[in-house]
Amino acid sequence: MPQTIARAGGAIIAMEILLDHEQDCPVPDGYILVENEVDFLRLATSGQSLLIRGRELCAWAEGFYSLRNLPVRVVESPGIALRRFFPELTNEQAKEIAQKIGKNFVSSDELSPVYILDACFPKDYPLWHGKPSLEHAAHWLLWWLGHHPTPAEKTILEKFASIMEQCAEDETVKSLYQATNAENAKVLLWQWLGAERPFMRDMKEFPVKLPPQWLQELKQVWMKRIVDSQGAFFAEMKFFPLPSDLRQEFAHLAAEYYLKNPHRLDRTVLGDIQLFVSHKIFSELEKHLPPSEPSTLPEEESAVLAWFEKEYFPYRRWQATYGDENSRQIVLKHAHNFIRWLLKHYPLWLLGGENIAYQKSARLTINSSDMVIFCIILDGLPVWDASVLLQEISRVSRLTLLTKSYTFTTLPTVTEFAKEALLRGVPPNFTGQTPFLGETLPDNRSPKRHLRDVQPGQVIFWRVEQPDKAYHFEQEDKREKKIFSELQTIVREIEEVVNTTPDNIHLNIFITSDHGRLMNSHSPRQLPLEEGMQAHGRVAWKSCERAFPETGFVIYEKDGWIELDGERFGMRQNHCFRIAWNESCFNSSNGYEAYPHGGLFPEEVIVPWLVFERDAATPELDISISGEGEANMSSKVFISILNSSRMSLECQEIEISGENYLGKITAHKEIPPLDKVIFQEILAPWPSKIIERNLTAKVTFTLPNGKIYTQNVTPDLKVQILYQQSDDLLKDLL
């Protein structure tokens, strides 16, 4: 017990004075009971610890010690104090709580709900001492699902919830503390997670991991809704704020349903599922829904990358698994058109552009003075493995995907040429005399030690031999598992870097590859090598003085290859290169090669370019929505979105609501980082004049990692009045 220090005759004495106004506290060991003035005068300065009983005597003692600047402590029996602070408690309930407190007497400041709950549920100390927040409220709901408090304990819990609700600043958080029993807690939790209506669509993502028991029950409820709606529930939940782990669970349930009911599958649903399921599951779904043939190749570079992502690669992926000879010929047609387009543009890019991967890596050093850039070059990472990598990285809680994009890699598409170009920021014919762009870590050495002492402005490259090594050397029946294992190892290394790099460092992580791969598991080794040529997969080269036309290349379709002037394509001076025209490899031996590279097919040349930020802030958007139209008709809405963040987004939907009014606009508009986009859409029906000033708008965005972000806006929508009656009735008749 705390002690009072007093002086008597120059000597320091230790004592504690307890004041028992209600005369119901037992005398603690080591204390002397004082019940009258005589005993008080005799013992007041004795230096002994006293328990003083009675209101009048306590008042006298308090004044006595106050004049001497000596503290006293007012105590009560727990039962009396509990009934005074919590009048809802019965005598029996107060005794129950008093037993759990386990003290003979208490100070008045000890009987807070937090103090009592600490005694009743000591293992849940963090919950009782936490501050109101979305995460704390989530733990509050889950706590109720795992506990069965007595009526006495429930009284204290209700008082605690009331205090938390009053202290919470956010209205949505306040509403969660209204749960004071298991039934209400489960209803709120299920509404938050999209399992019970009305759904909490404006709530942020559930911030804690759902215990296995409740995850299993949640999945059962979700599946019932998916089945009952014949799959429509999956589309309904597209913009629901689920965290990544629950979004993946939900997508797997939808995939299971559509595998049993493929006749209800469409391309929109398939695209939404793709972000969250494995390539194997997605491939099984896609078998039932072949993609359309790609459209004509566009001319502009960014349009070609979009064509690759949305049209060519989905068709190529389906063809490689399920296609026939006709679909293979379609792929060859589009691949050959791409090759001709690439060979036409590539020499121009070398003169000064930003389309080739080494040009993008060279720009990493620009405007990086306030951050550390960690660039990871995975050897031979194809776009299909990049999707797996993204799913695994989504579990690293501190990393946010800012940009998911693609770029054209350096020619030829083999490590010997392309990786050095990335590390030095120049084409292969200049790598020999150009220093590295930044510190370059050895292949496959853990990078976390190197980033413990980094300083802003540093650019660090990490070379990783995988997954290329697994593709080349792993047995066919073990290859897929080995690649997945290697990608998981890489993600663990990335997470260690995220957690060990000093928190005061602004850390951005870039992930790319030196080359892609041909999507063909059995590429025939049938292209002959000319004497003196070196070869790797689908490319061969040697020193030569061969004459080339002005274009710098010649296509020999019958022979099955293209010849390129190495100098014109920045590959190597005084060299000529032969690159496969179809799906074959250069090799003197027979047989096949799985997923080779070195060629010019889109999936070999186009590689992922992923940008992550540690502890990224919420996107910073300035949004305005304006327009003028006639009530109940359709009219144009003008939308302006200024994105001052480094994150790219896609505006998906704009929902405008008012009293008895709801208007939705489907947008699908890309919002680049550090940019302003202005566009227009049609709103129908237009709101009426009576609710013109009371409209609200919710703008929904998809982040690069598939997560949903919403922002509320007050729209400026005006209602046209085509005819308005005058107060002067005679004037209207003139």
XYZ file of C-alpha atoms in Angstrom:
734
model
C 0.000 0.000 0.000
C 1.172 3.561 -0.591
C 2.599 5.208 2.475
C 2.552 8.702 3.928
C 5.847 10.182 5.074
C 5.562 12.243 8.288
C 7.966 13.886 10.703
C 7.698 13.604 14.486
C 10.358 15.216 16.657
C 12.673 15.463 13.680
C 12.369 11.756 12.846
C 10.853 10.508 9.572
C 8.000 8.062 10.085
C 5.974 6.084 7.522
C 2.218 5.618 7.798
C -0.992 5.405 5.755
C -4.277 6.972 6.827
C -7.472 5.317 5.565
C -10.849 7.088 6.001
C -13.869 4.744 6.251
C -16.946 7.006 6.098
C -19.430 4.128 5.772
C -17.857 2.085 8.616
C -17.989 -1.128 6.582
C -14.339 -1.876 5.820
C -12.469 -4.581 7.730
C -9.206 -3.588 9.389
C -6.257 -4.562 7.185
C -3.266 -6.296 8.707
C -0.815 -3.802 10.192
C -3.432 -1.052 10.712
C -4.912 0.285 13.999
C -8.659 0.937 14.155
C -9.644 4.470 15.305
C -13.340 4.993 16.180
C -13.281 7.964 18.633
C -11.604 11.319 19.182
C -9.507 10.132 22.108
C -7.861 7.352 20.140
C -7.352 9.722 17.205
C -5.543 12.337 19.333
C -3.413 9.617 20.847
C -2.446 7.983 17.547
C -2.667 10.765 14.930
C 1.072 11.510 15.003
C 2.312 8.126 16.139
C 3.576 7.185 12.688
C 1.380 4.089 12.614
C -1.052 3.231 9.785
C -4.632 3.950 10.848
C -8.139 3.011 9.687
C -10.436 5.849 10.877
C -14.186 5.111 10.981
C -17.234 7.391 11.009
C -18.169 10.436 8.953
C -17.519 13.092 11.638
C -14.238 11.572 12.759
C -13.104 11.155 9.129
C -13.937 14.804 8.402
C -11.909 15.917 11.433
C -8.991 13.665 10.463
C -9.024 14.904 6.864
C -8.764 18.530 8.050
C -6.075 17.636 10.558
C -3.804 15.967 8.017
C -4.558 18.536 5.333
C -3.122 21.321 7.521
C 0.047 19.244 7.803
C 0.183 18.509 4.023
C -0.192 14.798 4.645
C -2.442 12.780 2.261
C -5.254 10.468 3.286
C -7.208 7.858 1.296
C -10.983 7.387 1.390
C -11.909 3.715 1.271
C -15.121 1.715 1.060
C -16.075 -1.906 1.007
C -16.433 -3.067 -2.607
C -20.084 -4.021 -2.126
C -21.172 -0.576 -0.881
C -19.075 1.265 -3.447
C -20.325 -0.864 -6.324
C -23.968 -0.233 -5.490
C -23.255 3.492 -5.263
C -21.421 3.699 -8.610
C -23.601 1.120 -10.394
C -27.127 1.385 -8.928
C -28.385 -1.174 -11.471
C -26.563 -3.909 -9.527
C -28.522 -5.954 -7.020
C -26.965 -6.807 -3.649
C -26.101 -10.293 -4.877
C -24.589 -8.964 -8.083
C -22.513 -6.440 -6.135
C -21.215 -9.269 -3.931
C -20.306 -11.262 -7.055
C -18.280 -8.405 -8.494
C -16.712 -7.651 -5.100
C -15.455 -11.227 -4.855
C -13.852 -10.929 -8.276
C -12.171 -7.666 -7.278
C -10.701 -9.596 -4.347
C -10.120 -6.664 -1.964
C -11.476 -5.868 1.465
C -11.777 -2.191 0.606
C -11.313 0.043 -2.425
C -10.620 3.678 -3.179
C -13.345 5.614 -4.925
C -11.148 6.105 -7.989
C -10.672 2.348 -8.379
C -14.248 1.521 -9.264
C -14.162 2.479 -12.941
C -15.549 -0.036 -15.470
C -11.986 -0.555 -16.697
C -10.745 -1.455 -13.194
C -13.595 -3.910 -12.658
C -13.276 -5.515 -16.098
C -9.552 -5.954 -15.512
C -10.466 -7.992 -12.450
C -13.243 -9.964 -14.151
C -11.459 -10.592 -17.478
C -7.727 -10.085 -16.892
C -6.712 -11.782 -20.158
C -8.520 -9.064 -22.129
C -6.483 -6.215 -20.631
C -5.729 -4.587 -24.071
C -9.446 -4.309 -24.841
C -10.316 -2.524 -21.607
C -7.423 -0.074 -21.919
C -7.798 0.658 -25.650
C -9.156 3.854 -27.154
C -12.285 3.999 -29.328
C -11.390 3.211 -32.945
C -12.511 1.031 -35.812
C -10.014 -1.666 -34.840
C -10.960 -1.523 -31.138
C -14.656 -1.737 -32.026
C -13.956 -4.796 -34.194
C -12.269 -6.481 -31.238
C -15.258 -5.468 -29.082
C -17.690 -7.266 -31.404
C -15.514 -10.377 -31.590
C -15.110 -10.412 -27.797
C -18.860 -10.784 -27.345
C -18.948 -13.772 -29.686
C -16.475 -15.627 -27.494
C -17.752 -14.754 -24.000
C -20.848 -15.298 -21.895
C -20.756 -12.694 -19.096
C -23.009 -12.950 -16.056
C -25.780 -10.342 -15.578
C -23.540 -8.534 -13.073
C -20.625 -8.430 -15.510
C -22.980 -7.358 -18.304
C -23.958 -4.280 -16.257
C -20.322 -3.199 -16.073
C -19.794 -3.985 -19.773
C -22.765 -1.803 -20.729
C -21.284 1.087 -18.760
C -17.941 0.549 -20.502
C -19.631 0.509 -23.931
C -21.500 3.718 -23.121
C -18.243 5.474 -22.227
C -16.546 4.254 -25.431
C -19.503 5.360 -27.533
C -19.423 8.839 -26.011
C -15.668 9.143 -26.555
C -15.692 7.904 -30.168
C -15.411 10.713 -32.698
C -16.628 8.823 -35.774
C -20.358 8.099 -36.002
C -19.850 4.682 -37.598
C -17.515 3.710 -34.769
C -20.057 4.919 -32.199
C -22.690 2.602 -33.646
C -20.503 -0.472 -33.112
C -20.323 0.098 -29.344
C -24.097 -0.262 -29.172
C -23.510 -4.015 -29.163
C -23.858 -5.134 -25.542
C -24.722 -8.775 -26.064
C -23.643 -11.599 -28.330
C -26.749 -11.370 -30.527
C -26.341 -7.672 -31.331
C -22.605 -8.055 -31.792
C -23.101 -10.809 -34.343
C -25.694 -8.798 -36.273
C -23.356 -5.802 -36.517
C -20.408 -8.000 -37.433
C -22.375 -9.773 -40.171
C -23.652 -6.444 -41.553
C -20.070 -5.185 -41.589
C -18.909 -8.284 -43.504
C -21.755 -8.464 -45.996
C -23.523 -11.457 -44.486
C -26.683 -9.808 -43.151
C -28.779 -6.937 -44.457
C -28.790 -3.994 -44.293
C -25.095 -4.111 -45.228
C -22.696 -1.483 -43.869
C -21.495 -0.376 -47.296
C -19.998 2.885 -46.046
C -17.924 1.172 -43.389
C -14.174 0.801 -43.856
C -12.553 -2.622 -44.222
C -12.768 -4.960 -41.265
C -9.390 -4.248 -39.630
C -8.584 -7.455 -37.710
C -8.178 -11.117 -38.615
C -11.387 -13.074 -38.255
C -11.032 -16.117 -35.950
C -11.334 -19.467 -37.806
C -14.676 -20.355 -36.194
C -16.370 -17.178 -37.391
C -14.607 -17.208 -40.753
C -16.068 -20.658 -41.410
C -19.558 -19.508 -40.424
C -19.199 -16.354 -42.520
C -18.225 -18.431 -45.565
C -21.297 -20.607 -45.071
C -23.552 -17.532 -45.036
C -21.810 -16.093 -48.100
C -22.204 -19.330 -50.025
C -25.924 -19.460 -49.214
C -26.322 -15.951 -50.604
C -24.304 -16.780 -53.730
C -26.386 -19.879 -54.418
C -29.707 -18.215 -53.590
C -28.926 -15.305 -55.959
C -27.614 -17.631 -58.705
C -24.260 -15.904 -58.489
C -25.540 -12.319 -58.542
C -24.386 -11.797 -54.950
C -20.763 -11.902 -56.118
C -21.351 -8.907 -58.402
C -23.321 -7.155 -55.646
C -20.321 -7.429 -53.336
C -17.847 -6.089 -55.906
C -17.575 -2.685 -54.236
C -18.036 -3.928 -50.679
C -15.099 -2.948 -48.435
C -13.639 -6.365 -47.658
C -9.977 -6.744 -46.656
C -7.750 -8.703 -49.039
C -7.832 -11.992 -47.107
C -11.636 -12.023 -46.909
C -11.925 -10.879 -50.530
C -9.877 -13.919 -51.537
C -12.053 -16.219 -49.437
C -15.165 -14.733 -51.039
C -13.728 -15.066 -54.555
C -12.900 -18.728 -53.937
C -16.499 -19.373 -52.868
C -17.735 -17.695 -56.043
C -15.283 -19.729 -58.120
C -16.544 -22.926 -56.489
C -20.114 -21.954 -57.357
C -19.343 -21.063 -60.980
C -17.353 -24.250 -61.514
C -20.584 -26.099 -60.673
C -22.732 -23.629 -62.650
C -20.580 -22.484 -65.593
C -23.651 -21.501 -67.639
C -24.093 -18.501 -65.300
C -20.507 -17.252 -65.740
C -19.692 -14.154 -67.786
C -16.486 -12.306 -68.647
C -17.092 -9.512 -66.132
C -17.410 -11.964 -63.251
C -14.428 -13.926 -64.543
C -12.284 -10.786 -64.580
C -13.287 -9.895 -61.030
C -12.524 -13.400 -59.769
C -9.142 -13.490 -61.502
C -7.591 -10.972 -59.108
C -8.057 -13.235 -56.093
C -7.770 -16.893 -57.158
C -4.894 -19.029 -58.346
C -4.012 -19.431 -62.002
C -5.134 -23.062 -61.805
C -8.625 -22.204 -60.528
C -8.968 -19.340 -62.966
C -7.923 -21.592 -65.844
C -10.601 -24.118 -64.873
C -13.214 -21.355 -64.970
C -11.955 -19.911 -68.232
C -12.284 -23.318 -69.900
C -16.036 -22.761 -69.863
C -15.854 -19.220 -71.201
C -13.292 -18.729 -73.989
C -12.244 -15.099 -74.421
C -12.937 -13.249 -77.641
C -10.279 -13.044 -80.299
C -8.052 -9.975 -79.755
C -8.910 -6.890 -81.767
C -6.566 -5.288 -84.264
C -3.312 -4.166 -82.686
C -3.404 -0.416 -81.926
C -0.556 1.906 -82.858
C 0.132 3.912 -79.693
C 2.451 2.323 -77.088
C 0.216 2.611 -74.024
C -2.742 1.281 -76.042
C -0.637 -1.739 -77.039
C 0.090 -2.499 -73.379
C -3.639 -2.269 -72.591
C -4.387 -4.513 -75.604
C -1.882 -7.034 -74.287
C -3.372 -7.075 -70.771
C -7.063 -7.101 -71.661
C -7.190 -8.902 -75.005
C -4.093 -10.741 -76.210
C -2.921 -12.345 -72.992
C -6.364 -13.636 -71.863
C -6.792 -15.266 -75.276
C -3.227 -16.571 -75.306
C -3.626 -18.053 -71.837
C -6.831 -19.842 -72.830
C -5.356 -21.022 -76.135
C -2.231 -22.426 -74.468
C -4.377 -24.636 -72.218
C -7.538 -25.435 -74.156
C -7.119 -24.150 -77.692
C -7.004 -26.050 -80.972
C -4.959 -25.476 -84.112
C -7.295 -22.721 -85.265
C -6.836 -20.738 -82.050
C -3.058 -21.276 -82.288
C -3.076 -19.741 -85.753
C -5.026 -16.773 -84.390
C -2.347 -16.274 -81.706
C 0.412 -16.488 -84.327
C -1.331 -13.893 -86.476
C -1.544 -11.380 -83.636
C 1.960 -12.201 -82.369
C 3.423 -11.588 -85.846
C 1.583 -8.273 -86.125
C 3.021 -7.318 -82.745
C 6.560 -8.303 -83.828
C 6.353 -6.138 -86.954
C 5.019 -3.234 -84.876
C 7.751 -3.656 -82.240
C 10.602 -3.812 -84.750
C 9.283 -0.654 -86.378
C 9.152 1.329 -83.110
C 11.995 -0.074 -81.031
C 14.896 1.744 -82.813
C 13.012 5.035 -82.371
C 12.628 4.417 -78.631
C 16.401 3.981 -78.336
C 16.889 7.577 -79.465
C 15.243 8.865 -76.321
C 12.024 7.523 -74.921
C 10.430 6.014 -71.856
C 8.922 2.794 -73.164
C 11.823 0.381 -72.627
C 12.393 -1.086 -69.166
C 15.996 0.174 -68.872
C 14.742 3.717 -69.539
C 12.272 3.365 -66.667
C 14.974 2.059 -64.327
C 17.244 4.980 -65.276
C 14.513 7.390 -64.145
C 14.356 5.809 -60.682
C 17.204 8.073 -59.622
C 15.223 11.198 -60.570
C 13.220 12.864 -57.772
C 14.175 10.141 -55.293
C 15.999 12.374 -52.816
C 13.261 12.045 -50.185
C 12.959 8.243 -50.301
C 14.777 4.951 -50.605
C 14.032 3.015 -53.776
C 14.425 -0.747 -53.602
C 14.177 -2.263 -57.082
C 13.807 -6.036 -57.326
C 14.620 -7.688 -60.659
C 13.164 -11.188 -60.796
C 14.776 -13.232 -63.524
C 12.295 -14.335 -66.175
C 9.099 -13.460 -64.285
C 6.229 -13.899 -66.774
C 2.954 -12.054 -66.415
C 1.117 -15.145 -65.158
C 3.550 -15.558 -62.275
C 3.373 -11.837 -61.545
C -0.323 -12.347 -60.710
C 0.616 -15.030 -58.175
C 3.285 -12.753 -56.708
C 0.762 -9.946 -56.314
C -1.621 -12.190 -54.405
C 1.136 -13.214 -52.020
C 2.388 -9.642 -51.496
C -1.144 -8.520 -50.681
C -0.660 -10.292 -47.341
C 2.187 -7.916 -46.393
C 0.085 -5.488 -44.392
C 2.427 -2.486 -44.594
C 2.777 -2.549 -48.379
C 0.345 -0.817 -50.728
C 0.373 -1.384 -54.475
C 0.622 2.055 -56.090
C 0.898 1.008 -59.730
C 0.302 -2.201 -61.624
C 1.551 -1.672 -65.160
C 3.658 -3.169 -67.919
C 6.660 -2.146 -69.953
C 8.672 -3.381 -72.925
C 11.842 -5.158 -71.934
C 15.247 -4.786 -73.554
C 16.032 -6.823 -76.683
C 17.030 -9.579 -76.931
C 14.868 -11.039 -74.183
C 17.559 -13.011 -72.356
C 19.273 -12.292 -69.051
C 22.764 -11.782 -70.504
C 21.602 -8.634 -72.273
C 18.435 -7.429 -70.571
C 19.425 -7.579 -66.886
C 22.593 -5.499 -67.228
C 20.601 -2.930 -69.200
C 18.140 -2.629 -66.283
C 20.914 -2.270 -63.724
C 22.784 0.409 -65.671
C 19.959 2.265 -67.431
C 21.391 1.934 -70.958
C 20.910 -0.447 -73.914
C 23.107 -3.583 -73.994
C 25.684 -2.108 -76.383
C 26.635 0.500 -73.740
C 26.536 -1.593 -70.553
C 30.273 -2.359 -70.680
C 31.276 1.258 -70.047
C 28.357 2.389 -67.840
C 28.308 2.136 -64.017
C 25.408 0.709 -62.033
C 22.522 3.082 -61.288
C 22.764 2.274 -57.583
C 24.025 -0.258 -55.107
C 23.525 -3.707 -56.621
C 23.102 -6.632 -54.276
C 24.352 -10.104 -55.215
C 21.943 -12.641 -56.657
C 19.787 -14.372 -54.049
C 21.473 -12.808 -51.020
C 19.002 -11.624 -48.392
C 18.697 -7.830 -48.720
C 17.412 -6.952 -45.246
C 20.891 -6.298 -43.772
C 21.717 -3.873 -46.556
C 18.640 -1.742 -45.882
C 19.075 -1.330 -42.126
C 21.383 1.663 -42.525
C 20.027 3.231 -45.720
C 19.616 6.957 -46.202
C 17.046 8.880 -48.288
C 18.127 9.196 -51.897
C 19.599 5.704 -52.193
C 18.603 3.394 -55.057
C 19.246 -0.291 -54.345
C 18.853 -3.122 -56.849
C 18.359 -6.736 -55.854
C 18.932 -9.416 -58.494
C 16.982 -12.645 -57.998
C 17.653 -15.760 -60.097
C 14.110 -17.044 -59.693
C 11.739 -18.012 -61.187
C 13.982 -18.425 -64.271
C 16.107 -21.075 -62.580
C 13.071 -23.190 -61.758
C 11.761 -22.925 -65.315
C 15.069 -24.116 -66.756
C 16.066 -26.853 -64.323
C 13.024 -28.161 -62.432
C 11.263 -31.332 -63.541
C 7.956 -30.788 -65.303
C 5.805 -32.448 -62.646
C 7.414 -30.361 -59.861
C 7.907 -27.078 -61.721
C 4.687 -25.314 -60.720
C 5.096 -26.107 -57.006
C 8.749 -25.069 -57.089
C 7.955 -21.730 -58.722
C 5.200 -21.024 -56.194
C 7.556 -21.905 -53.344
C 10.242 -19.584 -54.702
C 7.755 -16.723 -55.083
C 6.648 -17.214 -51.471
C 10.286 -17.068 -50.346
C 10.782 -13.819 -52.240
C 7.685 -12.328 -50.597
C 9.016 -13.294 -47.143
C 12.288 -11.515 -47.969
C 10.330 -8.439 -49.064
C 8.331 -8.481 -45.826
C 11.539 -8.641 -43.798
C 12.868 -5.628 -45.693
C 9.630 -3.768 -44.992
C 9.840 -4.528 -41.270
C 13.596 -4.001 -40.744
C 14.191 -0.836 -42.785
C 14.027 2.097 -40.301
C 10.500 3.457 -39.941
C 11.599 7.033 -40.582
C 12.613 6.073 -44.142
C 10.118 6.618 -46.964
C 10.440 3.245 -48.734
C 9.227 2.495 -52.257
C 9.628 -0.964 -53.771
C 9.697 -1.596 -57.517
C 9.363 -5.117 -58.937
C 10.056 -5.979 -62.563
C 11.759 -8.614 -64.692
C 14.535 -8.711 -67.259
C 12.406 -10.747 -69.676
C 9.143 -12.641 -70.029
C 8.563 -16.131 -71.407
C 6.811 -17.793 -74.306
C 3.550 -19.299 -73.084
C 4.257 -22.717 -74.518
C 5.151 -25.697 -72.340
C 6.545 -27.690 -75.298
C 8.427 -25.359 -77.617
C 10.221 -27.546 -80.221
C 14.015 -27.312 -80.472
C 14.251 -27.303 -84.235
C 15.886 -24.085 -85.475
C 19.424 -24.827 -86.752
C 22.435 -22.825 -85.597
C 24.803 -21.224 -88.052
C 28.464 -21.962 -87.427
C 29.941 -19.677 -84.771
C 26.588 -18.676 -83.303
C 25.796 -18.635 -79.602
C 22.219 -19.371 -78.623
C 19.848 -19.142 -75.695
C 16.342 -20.439 -76.198
C 14.754 -18.482 -79.019
C 17.652 -16.199 -79.968
C 21.083 -16.802 -81.502
C 23.880 -14.329 -82.283
C 27.403 -13.936 -83.598
C 29.798 -11.263 -84.825
C 29.184 -10.476 -88.503
C 29.398 -7.801 -91.186
C 26.084 -8.627 -92.846
C 24.268 -5.857 -94.745
C 20.739 -4.993 -93.607
C 18.010 -2.864 -95.189
C 17.163 0.512 -93.661
C 14.688 -1.101 -91.266
C 17.542 -3.090 -89.709
C 15.803 -6.471 -89.959
C 14.684 -9.158 -92.405
C 11.948 -11.722 -91.784
C 12.625 -15.213 -93.153
C 9.252 -16.834 -92.655
C 10.133 -20.105 -94.407
C 13.268 -20.540 -92.344
C 11.387 -19.645 -89.162
C 13.490 -16.706 -87.960
C 14.123 -12.969 -88.145
C 17.579 -11.464 -88.605
C 18.339 -8.170 -86.865
C 21.174 -5.698 -87.037
C 22.483 -5.702 -83.464
C 23.743 -2.119 -83.565
C 20.475 -0.641 -84.866
C 18.519 -2.371 -82.089
C 21.008 -1.427 -79.352
C 21.910 -5.059 -78.678
C 25.569 -5.384 -79.598
C 27.709 -3.650 -82.219
C 29.011 -5.669 -85.180
C 26.662 -8.508 -84.343
C 23.677 -9.970 -86.076
C 20.900 -11.731 -84.223
C 18.504 -14.436 -85.269
C 15.225 -14.555 -83.372
C 12.538 -17.218 -83.752
C 9.580 -16.164 -85.879
C 7.181 -18.837 -84.631
C 7.219 -20.870 -81.382
C 10.446 -22.806 -81.880
C 13.871 -22.660 -80.203
C 17.443 -22.698 -81.493
C 19.174 -25.918 -80.542
C 21.113 -28.667 -82.203
C 19.381 -31.323 -80.099
C 15.854 -32.577 -80.518
C 13.064 -32.418 -77.998
C 11.198 -29.555 -76.402
C 11.840 -26.638 -74.065
C 9.278 -25.465 -71.544
C 8.379 -21.775 -71.518
C 11.536 -20.548 -73.305
C 12.448 -16.925 -73.933
C 14.619 -14.828 -76.174
C 11.944 -14.217 -78.792
C 9.627 -11.341 -79.677
C 6.181 -12.675 -78.813
C 4.200 -10.213 -76.666
C 4.515 -12.344 -73.514
C 8.305 -12.471 -73.950
C 8.735 -8.732 -74.529
C 6.128 -7.236 -72.183
C 7.015 -7.523 -68.476
C 5.328 -6.352 -65.267
C 6.273 -3.059 -63.637
C 4.921 -2.978 -60.093
C 5.322 -0.128 -57.609
C 4.671 -0.488 -53.859
C 4.909 1.981 -50.992
C 5.407 1.160 -47.346
C 2.830 2.661 -44.975
C 1.141 4.536 -47.818
C -1.351 7.225 -46.920
C -4.949 7.234 -48.121
C -5.207 8.525 -51.708
C -5.472 12.305 -51.869
C -8.285 13.190 -54.269
C -10.053 16.465 -55.022
C -13.352 15.594 -56.678
C -16.004 17.861 -58.166
C -19.275 16.745 -59.753
C -21.388 19.306 -61.589
C -24.038 19.611 -64.254
C -27.443 20.982 -65.163
C -30.467 19.083 -66.402
C -34.213 18.746 -66.433
C -35.822 16.761 -63.619
C -36.518 13.091 -64.415
C -34.701 13.364 -67.744
C -31.113 12.431 -68.646
C -28.281 14.919 -68.846
C -24.495 15.201 -68.752
C -22.540 15.204 -65.502
C -19.037 16.669 -65.513
C -16.556 14.981 -63.187
C -13.136 16.341 -62.253
C -10.725 14.197 -60.213
C -7.341 15.522 -59.118
C -5.076 12.772 -57.818
C -2.176 14.239 -55.850
C -1.049 10.813 -54.615
C 1.467 8.450 -56.227
C -1.208 5.770 -56.560
C -3.079 4.972 -59.754
C -6.808 4.291 -59.403
C -9.798 3.430 -61.542
C -13.047 5.304 -60.962
C -15.711 2.606 -61.074
C -18.995 4.076 -59.948
C -20.607 7.331 -58.843
C -23.719 7.034 -56.708
C -25.780 10.203 -56.216
C -28.523 10.052 -53.604
C -31.121 12.218 -51.914
C -34.561 11.814 -50.372
C -36.350 9.123 -52.427
C -33.705 9.476 -55.144
C -30.810 7.298 -56.283
C -28.807 7.762 -59.460
C -25.840 5.614 -60.496
C -23.119 6.257 -63.055
C -20.756 3.513 -64.207
C -17.458 5.129 -65.135
C -14.431 2.769 -65.556
C -12.074 5.737 -65.860
C -8.327 5.464 -65.204
C -6.985 8.080 -62.770
C -3.167 8.219 -63.115
C -0.974 9.280 -60.184
C -0.107 12.977 -59.831
C -2.621 13.891 -62.516
C -6.011 15.495 -63.091
C -8.708 13.807 -65.151
C -11.871 15.529 -66.409
C -14.600 13.493 -68.063
C -18.364 13.443 -68.543
C -21.047 10.816 -68.077
C -24.819 10.614 -68.445
C -27.029 10.694 -65.334
C -30.581 9.402 -65.630
C -32.949 10.275 -64.181
C -31.934 13.802 -63.187
C -32.982 14.712 -59.612
C -35.921 16.996 -58.929
C -35.760 20.603 -57.806
C -37.013 19.790 -54.332
C -33.904 17.745 -53.408
C -31.390 19.768 -55.428
C -29.606 21.124 -52.343
C -29.652 17.908 -50.328
C -27.785 15.573 -52.643
C -24.737 13.536 -51.679
C -22.425 11.538 -53.915
C -20.269 8.499 -53.188
C -17.439 7.896 -55.662
C -16.033 4.358 -55.705
C -12.532 3.553 -56.912
C -10.628 0.323 -57.455
C -7.037 0.408 -56.242
C -4.313 -1.453 -58.175
C -4.463 -4.385 -55.738
C -8.218 -4.796 -56.267
C -9.223 -3.103 -53.025
C -12.098 -0.652 -52.944
C -11.787 2.999 -51.921
C -14.742 5.370 -51.581
C -14.934 9.117 -51.102
C -18.015 11.204 -50.356
C -18.609 14.441 -52.273
C -21.284 17.120 -52.326
C -22.324 17.424 -55.981
C -23.273 20.694 -57.663
C -26.232 19.567 -59.744
C -28.702 22.217 -60.889
C -32.244 21.552 -62.020
C -33.533 23.474 -65.025
C -37.006 25.006 -64.727
C -38.557 25.205 -68.178
C -41.763 26.864 -66.965
C -42.473 28.740 -63.754
C -45.885 30.168 -62.881
C -45.994 33.923 -62.144
C -47.651 35.370 -59.078
C -49.522 37.738 -61.435
C -52.250 35.543 -62.971
C -53.295 38.247 -65.476
C -49.690 38.570 -66.687
C -49.651 34.894 -67.636
C -52.688 35.518 -69.891
C -51.136 38.407 -71.832
